[in-house]
PDB file of C-alpha atoms in Angstrom:
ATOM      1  CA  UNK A   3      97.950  87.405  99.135  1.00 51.00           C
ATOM      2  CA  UNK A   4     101.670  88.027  99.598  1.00 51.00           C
ATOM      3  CA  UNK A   5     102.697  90.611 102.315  1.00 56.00           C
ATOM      4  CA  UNK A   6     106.779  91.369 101.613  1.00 54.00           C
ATOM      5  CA  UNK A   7     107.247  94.445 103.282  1.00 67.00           C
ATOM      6  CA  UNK A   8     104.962  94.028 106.125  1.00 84.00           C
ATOM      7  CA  UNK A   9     105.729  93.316 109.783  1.00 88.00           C
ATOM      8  CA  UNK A  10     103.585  91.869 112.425  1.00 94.00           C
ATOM      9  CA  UNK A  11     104.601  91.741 116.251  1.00 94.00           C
ATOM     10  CA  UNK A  12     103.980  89.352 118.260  1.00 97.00           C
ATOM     11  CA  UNK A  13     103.998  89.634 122.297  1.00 96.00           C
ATOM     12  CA  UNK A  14     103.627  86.571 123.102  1.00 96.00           C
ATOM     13  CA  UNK A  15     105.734  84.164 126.348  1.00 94.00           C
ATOM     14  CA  UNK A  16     104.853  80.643 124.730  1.00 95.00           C
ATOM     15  CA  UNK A  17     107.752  80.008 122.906  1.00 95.00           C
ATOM     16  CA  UNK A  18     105.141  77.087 121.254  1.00 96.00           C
ATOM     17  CA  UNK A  19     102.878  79.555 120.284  1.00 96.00           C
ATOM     18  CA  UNK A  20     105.249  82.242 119.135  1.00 96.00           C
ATOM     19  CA  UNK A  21     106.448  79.909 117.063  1.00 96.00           C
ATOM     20  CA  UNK A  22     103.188  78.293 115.044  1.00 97.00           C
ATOM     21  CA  UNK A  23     101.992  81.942 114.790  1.00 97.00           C
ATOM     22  CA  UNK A  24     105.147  83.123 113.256  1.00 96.00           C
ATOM     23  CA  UNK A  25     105.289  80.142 110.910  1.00 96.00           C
ATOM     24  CA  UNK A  26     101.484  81.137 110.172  1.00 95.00           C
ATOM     25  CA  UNK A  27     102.588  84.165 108.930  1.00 94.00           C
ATOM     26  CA  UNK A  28     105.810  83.719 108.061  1.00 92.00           C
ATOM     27  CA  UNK A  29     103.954  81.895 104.769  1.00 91.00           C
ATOM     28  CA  UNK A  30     102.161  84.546 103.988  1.00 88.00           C
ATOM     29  CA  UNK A  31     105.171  86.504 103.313  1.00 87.00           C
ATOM     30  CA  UNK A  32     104.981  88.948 106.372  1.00 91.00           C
ATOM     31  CA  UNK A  33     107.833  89.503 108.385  1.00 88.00           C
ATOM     32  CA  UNK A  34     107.710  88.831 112.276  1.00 94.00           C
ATOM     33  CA  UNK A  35     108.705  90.183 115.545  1.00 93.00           C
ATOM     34  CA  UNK A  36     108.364  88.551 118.216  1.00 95.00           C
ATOM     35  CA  UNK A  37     108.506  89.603 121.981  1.00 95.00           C
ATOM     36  CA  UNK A  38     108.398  87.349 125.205  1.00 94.00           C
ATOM     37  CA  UNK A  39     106.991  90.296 127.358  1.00 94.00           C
ATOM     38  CA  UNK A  40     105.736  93.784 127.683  1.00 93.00           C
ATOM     39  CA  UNK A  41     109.346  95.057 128.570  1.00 93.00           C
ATOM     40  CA  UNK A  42     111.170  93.564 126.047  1.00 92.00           C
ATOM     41  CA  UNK A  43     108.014  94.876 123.877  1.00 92.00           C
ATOM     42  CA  UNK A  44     109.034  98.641 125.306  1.00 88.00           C
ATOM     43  CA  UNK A  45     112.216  98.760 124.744  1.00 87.00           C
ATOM     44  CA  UNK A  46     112.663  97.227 121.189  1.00 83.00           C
ATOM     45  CA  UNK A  47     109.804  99.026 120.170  1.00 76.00           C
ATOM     46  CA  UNK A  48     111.651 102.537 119.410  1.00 63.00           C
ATOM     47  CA  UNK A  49     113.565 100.704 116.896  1.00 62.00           C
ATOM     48  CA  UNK A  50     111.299  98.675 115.264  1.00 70.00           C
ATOM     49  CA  UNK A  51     108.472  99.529 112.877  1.00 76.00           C
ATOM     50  CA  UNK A  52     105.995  97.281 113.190  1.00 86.00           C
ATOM     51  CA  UNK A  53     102.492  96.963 110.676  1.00 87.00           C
ATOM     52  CA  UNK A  54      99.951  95.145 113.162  1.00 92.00           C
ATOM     53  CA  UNK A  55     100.839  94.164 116.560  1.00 95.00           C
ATOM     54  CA  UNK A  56      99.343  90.497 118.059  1.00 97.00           C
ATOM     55  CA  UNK A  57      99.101  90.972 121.972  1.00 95.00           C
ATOM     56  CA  UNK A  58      98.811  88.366 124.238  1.00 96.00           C
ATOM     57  CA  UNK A  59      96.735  89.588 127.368  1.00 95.00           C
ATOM     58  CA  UNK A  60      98.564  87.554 130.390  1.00 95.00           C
ATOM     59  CA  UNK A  61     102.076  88.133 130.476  1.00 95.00           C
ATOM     60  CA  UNK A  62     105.004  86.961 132.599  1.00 93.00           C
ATOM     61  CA  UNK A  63     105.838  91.309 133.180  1.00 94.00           C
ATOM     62  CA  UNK A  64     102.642  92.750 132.439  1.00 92.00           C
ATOM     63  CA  UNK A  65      99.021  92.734 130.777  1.00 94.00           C
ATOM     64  CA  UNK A  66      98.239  93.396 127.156  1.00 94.00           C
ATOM     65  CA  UNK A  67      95.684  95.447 128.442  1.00 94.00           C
ATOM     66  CA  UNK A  68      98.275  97.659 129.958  1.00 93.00           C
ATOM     67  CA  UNK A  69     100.176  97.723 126.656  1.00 93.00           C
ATOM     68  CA  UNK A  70      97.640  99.086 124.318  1.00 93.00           C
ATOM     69  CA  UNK A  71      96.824 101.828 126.274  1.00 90.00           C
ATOM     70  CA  UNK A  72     100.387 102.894 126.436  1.00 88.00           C
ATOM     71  CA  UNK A  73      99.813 102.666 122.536  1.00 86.00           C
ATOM     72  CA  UNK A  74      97.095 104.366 122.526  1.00 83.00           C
ATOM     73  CA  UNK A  75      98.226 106.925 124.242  1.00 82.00           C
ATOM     74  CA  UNK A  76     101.906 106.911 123.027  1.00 75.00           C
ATOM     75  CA  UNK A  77     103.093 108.323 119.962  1.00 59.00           C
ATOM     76  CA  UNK A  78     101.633 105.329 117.333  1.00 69.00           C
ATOM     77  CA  UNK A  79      98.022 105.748 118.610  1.00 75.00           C
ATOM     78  CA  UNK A  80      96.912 104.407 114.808  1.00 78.00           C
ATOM     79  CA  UNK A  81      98.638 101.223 115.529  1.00 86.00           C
ATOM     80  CA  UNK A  82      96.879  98.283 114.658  1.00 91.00           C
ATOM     81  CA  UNK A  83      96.364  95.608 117.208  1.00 94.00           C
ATOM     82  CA  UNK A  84      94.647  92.435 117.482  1.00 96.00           C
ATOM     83  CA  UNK A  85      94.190  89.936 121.169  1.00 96.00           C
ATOM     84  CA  UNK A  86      95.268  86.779 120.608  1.00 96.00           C
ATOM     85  CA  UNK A  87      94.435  85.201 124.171  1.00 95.00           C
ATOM     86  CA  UNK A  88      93.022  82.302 126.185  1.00 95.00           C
ATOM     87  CA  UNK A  89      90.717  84.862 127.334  1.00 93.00           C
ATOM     88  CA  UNK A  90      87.545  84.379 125.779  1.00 93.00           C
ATOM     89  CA  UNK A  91      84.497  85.988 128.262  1.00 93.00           C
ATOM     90  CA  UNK A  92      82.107  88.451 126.931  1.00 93.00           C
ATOM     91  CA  UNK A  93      83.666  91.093 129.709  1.00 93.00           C
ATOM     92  CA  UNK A  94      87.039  90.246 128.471  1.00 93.00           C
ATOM     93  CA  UNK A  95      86.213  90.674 124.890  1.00 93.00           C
ATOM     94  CA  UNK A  96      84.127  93.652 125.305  1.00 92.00           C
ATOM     95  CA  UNK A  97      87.229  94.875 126.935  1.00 92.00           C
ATOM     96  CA  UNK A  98      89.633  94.523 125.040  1.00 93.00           C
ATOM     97  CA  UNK A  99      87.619  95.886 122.324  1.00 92.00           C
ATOM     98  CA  UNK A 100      86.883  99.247 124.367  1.00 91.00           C
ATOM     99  CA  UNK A 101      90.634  99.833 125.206  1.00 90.00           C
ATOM    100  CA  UNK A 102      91.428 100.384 121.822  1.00 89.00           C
ATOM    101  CA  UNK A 103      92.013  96.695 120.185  1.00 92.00           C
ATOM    102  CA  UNK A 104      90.482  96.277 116.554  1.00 91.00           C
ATOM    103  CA  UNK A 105      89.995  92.914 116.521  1.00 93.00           C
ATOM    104  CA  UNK A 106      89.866  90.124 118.957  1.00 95.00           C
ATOM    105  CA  UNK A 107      90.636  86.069 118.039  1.00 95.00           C
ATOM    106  CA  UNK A 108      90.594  83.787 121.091  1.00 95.00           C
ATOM    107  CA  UNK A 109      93.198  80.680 121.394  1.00 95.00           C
ATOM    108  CA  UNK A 110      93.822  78.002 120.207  1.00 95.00           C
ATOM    109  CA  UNK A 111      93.809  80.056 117.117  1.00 95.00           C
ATOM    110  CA  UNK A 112      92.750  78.605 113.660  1.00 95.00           C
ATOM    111  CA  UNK A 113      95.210  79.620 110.794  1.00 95.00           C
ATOM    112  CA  UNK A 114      93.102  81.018 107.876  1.00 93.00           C
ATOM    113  CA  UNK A 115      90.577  82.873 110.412  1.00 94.00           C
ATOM    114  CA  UNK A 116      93.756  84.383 112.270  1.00 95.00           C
ATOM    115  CA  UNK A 117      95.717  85.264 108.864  1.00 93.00           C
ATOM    116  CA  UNK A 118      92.038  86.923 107.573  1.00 92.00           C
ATOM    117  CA  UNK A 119      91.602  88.487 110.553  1.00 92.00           C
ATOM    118  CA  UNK A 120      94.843  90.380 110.408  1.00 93.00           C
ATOM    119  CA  UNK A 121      94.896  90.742 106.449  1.00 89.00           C
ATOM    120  CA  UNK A 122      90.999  92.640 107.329  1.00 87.00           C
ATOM    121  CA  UNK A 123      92.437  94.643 110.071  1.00 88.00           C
ATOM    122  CA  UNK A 124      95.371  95.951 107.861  1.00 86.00           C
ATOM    123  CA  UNK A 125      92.668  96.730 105.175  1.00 80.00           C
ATOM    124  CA  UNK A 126      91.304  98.666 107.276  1.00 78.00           C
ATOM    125  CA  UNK A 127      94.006 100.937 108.577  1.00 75.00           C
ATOM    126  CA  UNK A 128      94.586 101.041 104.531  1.00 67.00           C
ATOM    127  CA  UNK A 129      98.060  98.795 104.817  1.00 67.00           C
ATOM    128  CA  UNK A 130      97.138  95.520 103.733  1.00 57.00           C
ATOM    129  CA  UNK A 131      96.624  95.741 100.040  1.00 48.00           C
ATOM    130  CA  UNK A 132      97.864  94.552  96.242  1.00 52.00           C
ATOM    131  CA  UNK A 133     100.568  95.950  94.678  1.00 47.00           C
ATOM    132  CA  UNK A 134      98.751  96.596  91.955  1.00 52.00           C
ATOM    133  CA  UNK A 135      96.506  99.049  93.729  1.00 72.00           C
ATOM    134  CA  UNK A 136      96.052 102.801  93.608  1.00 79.00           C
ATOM    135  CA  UNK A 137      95.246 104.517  97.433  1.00 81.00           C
ATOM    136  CA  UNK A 138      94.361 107.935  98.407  1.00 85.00           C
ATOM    137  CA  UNK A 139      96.145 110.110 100.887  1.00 88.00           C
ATOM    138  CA  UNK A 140      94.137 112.674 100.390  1.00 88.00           C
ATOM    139  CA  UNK A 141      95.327 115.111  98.349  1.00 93.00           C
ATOM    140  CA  UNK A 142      97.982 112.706  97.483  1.00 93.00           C
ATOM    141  CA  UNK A 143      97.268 109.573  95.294  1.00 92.00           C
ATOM    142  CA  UNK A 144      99.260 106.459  95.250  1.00 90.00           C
ATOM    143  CA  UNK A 145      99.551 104.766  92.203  1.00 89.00           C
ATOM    144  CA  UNK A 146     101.361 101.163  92.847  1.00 82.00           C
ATOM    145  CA  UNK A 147     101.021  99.844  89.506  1.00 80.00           C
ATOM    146  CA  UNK A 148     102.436 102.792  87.334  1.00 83.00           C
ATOM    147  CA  UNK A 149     104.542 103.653  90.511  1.00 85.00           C
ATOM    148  CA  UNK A 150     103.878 107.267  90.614  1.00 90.00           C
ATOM    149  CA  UNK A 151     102.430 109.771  92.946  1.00 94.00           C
ATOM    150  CA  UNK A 152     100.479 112.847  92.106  1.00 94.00           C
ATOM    151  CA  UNK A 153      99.136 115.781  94.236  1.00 93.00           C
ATOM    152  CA  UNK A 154      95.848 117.369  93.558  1.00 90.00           C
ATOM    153  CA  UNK A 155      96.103 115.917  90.373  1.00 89.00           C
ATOM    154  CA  UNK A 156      99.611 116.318  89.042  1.00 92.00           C
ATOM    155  CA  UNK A 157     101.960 113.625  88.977  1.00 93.00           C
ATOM    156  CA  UNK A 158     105.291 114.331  91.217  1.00 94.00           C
ATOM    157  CA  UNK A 159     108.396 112.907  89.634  1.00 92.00           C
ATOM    158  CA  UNK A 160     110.467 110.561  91.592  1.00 92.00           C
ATOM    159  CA  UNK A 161     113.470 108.332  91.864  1.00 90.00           C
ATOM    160  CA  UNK A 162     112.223 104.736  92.249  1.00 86.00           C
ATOM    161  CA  UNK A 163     113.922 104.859  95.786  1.00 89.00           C
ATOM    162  CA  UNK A 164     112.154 108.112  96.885  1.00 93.00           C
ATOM    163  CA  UNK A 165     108.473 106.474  95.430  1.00 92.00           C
ATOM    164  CA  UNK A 166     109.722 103.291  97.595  1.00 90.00           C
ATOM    165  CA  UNK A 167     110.256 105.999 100.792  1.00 93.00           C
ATOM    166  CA  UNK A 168     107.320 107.549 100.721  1.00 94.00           C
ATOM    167  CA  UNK A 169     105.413 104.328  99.859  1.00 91.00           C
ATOM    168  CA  UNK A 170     106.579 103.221 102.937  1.00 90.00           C
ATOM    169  CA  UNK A 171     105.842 106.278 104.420  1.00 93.00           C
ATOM    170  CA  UNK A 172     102.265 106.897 103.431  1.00 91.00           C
ATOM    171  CA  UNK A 173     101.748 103.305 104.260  1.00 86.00           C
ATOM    172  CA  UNK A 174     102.644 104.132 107.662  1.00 86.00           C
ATOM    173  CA  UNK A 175     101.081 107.401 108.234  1.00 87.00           C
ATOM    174  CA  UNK A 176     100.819 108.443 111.384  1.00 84.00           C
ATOM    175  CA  UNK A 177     102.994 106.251 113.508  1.00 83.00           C
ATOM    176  CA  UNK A 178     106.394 106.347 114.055  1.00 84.00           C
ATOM    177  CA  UNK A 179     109.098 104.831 111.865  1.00 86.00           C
ATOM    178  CA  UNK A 180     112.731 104.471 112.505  1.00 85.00           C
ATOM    179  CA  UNK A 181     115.720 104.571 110.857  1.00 85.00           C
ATOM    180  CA  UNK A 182     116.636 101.527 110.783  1.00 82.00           C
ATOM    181  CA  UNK A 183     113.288 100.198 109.545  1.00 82.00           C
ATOM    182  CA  UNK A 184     113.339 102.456 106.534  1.00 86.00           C
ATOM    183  CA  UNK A 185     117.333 101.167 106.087  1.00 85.00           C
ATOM    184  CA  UNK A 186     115.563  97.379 106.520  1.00 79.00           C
ATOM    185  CA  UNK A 187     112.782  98.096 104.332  1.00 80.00           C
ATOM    186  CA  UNK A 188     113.523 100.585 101.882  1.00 84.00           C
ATOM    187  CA  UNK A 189     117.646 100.143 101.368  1.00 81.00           C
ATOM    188  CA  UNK A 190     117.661  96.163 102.044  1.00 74.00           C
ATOM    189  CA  UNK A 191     120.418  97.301 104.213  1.00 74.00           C
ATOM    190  CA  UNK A 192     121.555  95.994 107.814  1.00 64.00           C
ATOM    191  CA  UNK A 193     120.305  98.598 110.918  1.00 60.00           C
ATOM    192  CA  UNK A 194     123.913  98.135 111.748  1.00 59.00           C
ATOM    193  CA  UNK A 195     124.930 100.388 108.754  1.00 58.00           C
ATOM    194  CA  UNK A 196     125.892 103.644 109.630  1.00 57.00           C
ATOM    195  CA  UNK A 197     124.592 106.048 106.842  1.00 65.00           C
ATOM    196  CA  UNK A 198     122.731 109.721 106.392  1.00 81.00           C
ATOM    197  CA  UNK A 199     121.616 108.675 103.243  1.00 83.00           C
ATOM    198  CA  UNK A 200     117.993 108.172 104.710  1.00 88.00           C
ATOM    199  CA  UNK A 201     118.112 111.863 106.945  1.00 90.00           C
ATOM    200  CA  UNK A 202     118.854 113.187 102.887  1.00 91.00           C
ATOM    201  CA  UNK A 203     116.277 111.041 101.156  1.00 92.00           C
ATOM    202  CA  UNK A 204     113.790 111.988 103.805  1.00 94.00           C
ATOM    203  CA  UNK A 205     114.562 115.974 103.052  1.00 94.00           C
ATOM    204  CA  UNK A 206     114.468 115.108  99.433  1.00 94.00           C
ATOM    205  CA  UNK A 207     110.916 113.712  99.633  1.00 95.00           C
ATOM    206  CA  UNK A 208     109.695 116.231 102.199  1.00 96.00           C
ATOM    207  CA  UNK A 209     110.866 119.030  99.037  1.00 96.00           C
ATOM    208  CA  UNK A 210     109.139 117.403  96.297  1.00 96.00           C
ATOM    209  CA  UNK A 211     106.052 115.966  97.513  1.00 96.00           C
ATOM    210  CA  UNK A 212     105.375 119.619  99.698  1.00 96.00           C
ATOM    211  CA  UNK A 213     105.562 117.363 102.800  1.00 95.00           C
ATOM    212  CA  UNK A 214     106.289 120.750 105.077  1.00 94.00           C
ATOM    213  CA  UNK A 215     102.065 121.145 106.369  1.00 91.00           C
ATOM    214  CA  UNK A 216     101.026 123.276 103.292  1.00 91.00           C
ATOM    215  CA  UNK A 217      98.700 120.488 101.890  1.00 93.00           C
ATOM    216  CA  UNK A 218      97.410 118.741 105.165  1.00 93.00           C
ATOM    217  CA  UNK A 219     100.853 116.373 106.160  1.00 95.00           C
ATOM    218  CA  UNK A 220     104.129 116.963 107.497  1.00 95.00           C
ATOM    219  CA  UNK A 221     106.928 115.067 107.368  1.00 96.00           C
ATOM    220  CA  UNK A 222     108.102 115.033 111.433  1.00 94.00           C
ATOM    221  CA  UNK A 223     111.547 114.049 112.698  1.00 92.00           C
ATOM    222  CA  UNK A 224     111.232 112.137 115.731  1.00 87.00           C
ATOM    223  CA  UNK A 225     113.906 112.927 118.209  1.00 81.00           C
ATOM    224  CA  UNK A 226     116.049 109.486 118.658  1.00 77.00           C
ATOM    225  CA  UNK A 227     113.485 107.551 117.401  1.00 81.00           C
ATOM    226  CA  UNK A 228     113.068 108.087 113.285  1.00 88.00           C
ATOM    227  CA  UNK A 229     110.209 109.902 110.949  1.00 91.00           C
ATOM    228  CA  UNK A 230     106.167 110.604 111.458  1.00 91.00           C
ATOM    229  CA  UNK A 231     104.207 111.490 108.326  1.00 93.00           C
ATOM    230  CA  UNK A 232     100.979 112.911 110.059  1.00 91.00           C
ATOM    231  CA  UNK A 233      98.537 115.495 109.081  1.00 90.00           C
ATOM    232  CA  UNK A 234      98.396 118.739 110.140  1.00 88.00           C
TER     233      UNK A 234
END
């Protein structure tokens, strides 16, 4: 299953591990971030959209513990996140699973349970699927293969970069995405760029696919930080 547009991070402080787990999924075409501790984590993590987020739970600055319930109570509560840890008691499992983790894989990892393991969890949060697939944001309906989206219904005509926005976008609904994550992802471009040509695609697509609260989702600018398609 190939993942092109997908990121994972990784907080992780073995630069060993980082690196087979990044290779791991590195060949399964997702893209990887990694971080060698929770405040490196916090302050990259306003500019970086991230699909699925491994978490170590001993770190050099910090517990994983303490991260996802900053997520969880941040602004990407729908975040997807998965312990990867050493950590392998029923208590610690059970916790980690109760402060908001979906899944749970204790080291040494095995590659094909740790790459189904996240493929599952993304299926799950309705990220990790085929290109050829149609998905439902209800009352919108993403077609992948005929690259169209309709509402109640009605197909909405598009530029292929606006379907390739919103995509993204619906992809991602409700969490945060920045700017220069939709530059990376959408426009193949370098954050570096300097451009408003995503702040006019963004109004473009909140115009033609009614994105203003009227059918249920809202297109949100995030002050310094980027775009939120959540429901109302």
């Amino acid at each position: 299953m190939s993942h092109p547009n997908l990121v994972v991070g990784l907080l992780e402080d073995d630069p060993d591990m980082a690196a087979l787990v990044s290779h791991w999924l590195e060949s399964e075409d997702f893209s990887v971030r990694v971080y060698r501790g929770v405040g490196e984590y916090r302050r990259r993590q306003g500019g970086e959209a991230i699909d699925l987020l491994l978490l170590d739970w001993m770190l050099p600055d910090g517990t994983g513990i303490e991260v996802i319930e900053s997520i969880r109570t941040s602004g990407n509560p729908t975040l997807p996140v998965v312990f990867l840890t050493a950590r392998d008691s029923e208590d610690d499992i059970v916790r980690g699973l109760a402060s908001g983790g979906d899944d749970y894989v204790v080291k040494p990892p095995k590659q094909r349970e740790l790459i189904a393991r996240v493929q599952a969890v993304l299926r799950r949060h309705g990220t990790g699927v085929d290109a050829g697939d149609t998905f439902d944001v209800a009352p919108y309906v993403i077609d992948m293969r005929r690259r169209r989206i309709s509402l109640d219904g009605q197909d909405i005509e598009l530029t292929q970069r606006e379907f390739d926005l919103a995509h993204y976008l619906f992809r991602r609904h409700g969490r945060i995405v920045s700017r220069d994550a939709l530059l990376e992802h959408v426009w193949n471009l370098s954050s570096a760029v300097s451009t408003r040509t995503v702040d006019t695609h963004v109004s473009r697509l909140r115009k033609k696919l009614l994105l203003s609260g009227e059918h249920g989702w809202r297109l949100a600018a995030i002050y310094q930080h980027g775009y939120r398609l959540e429901p109302v």
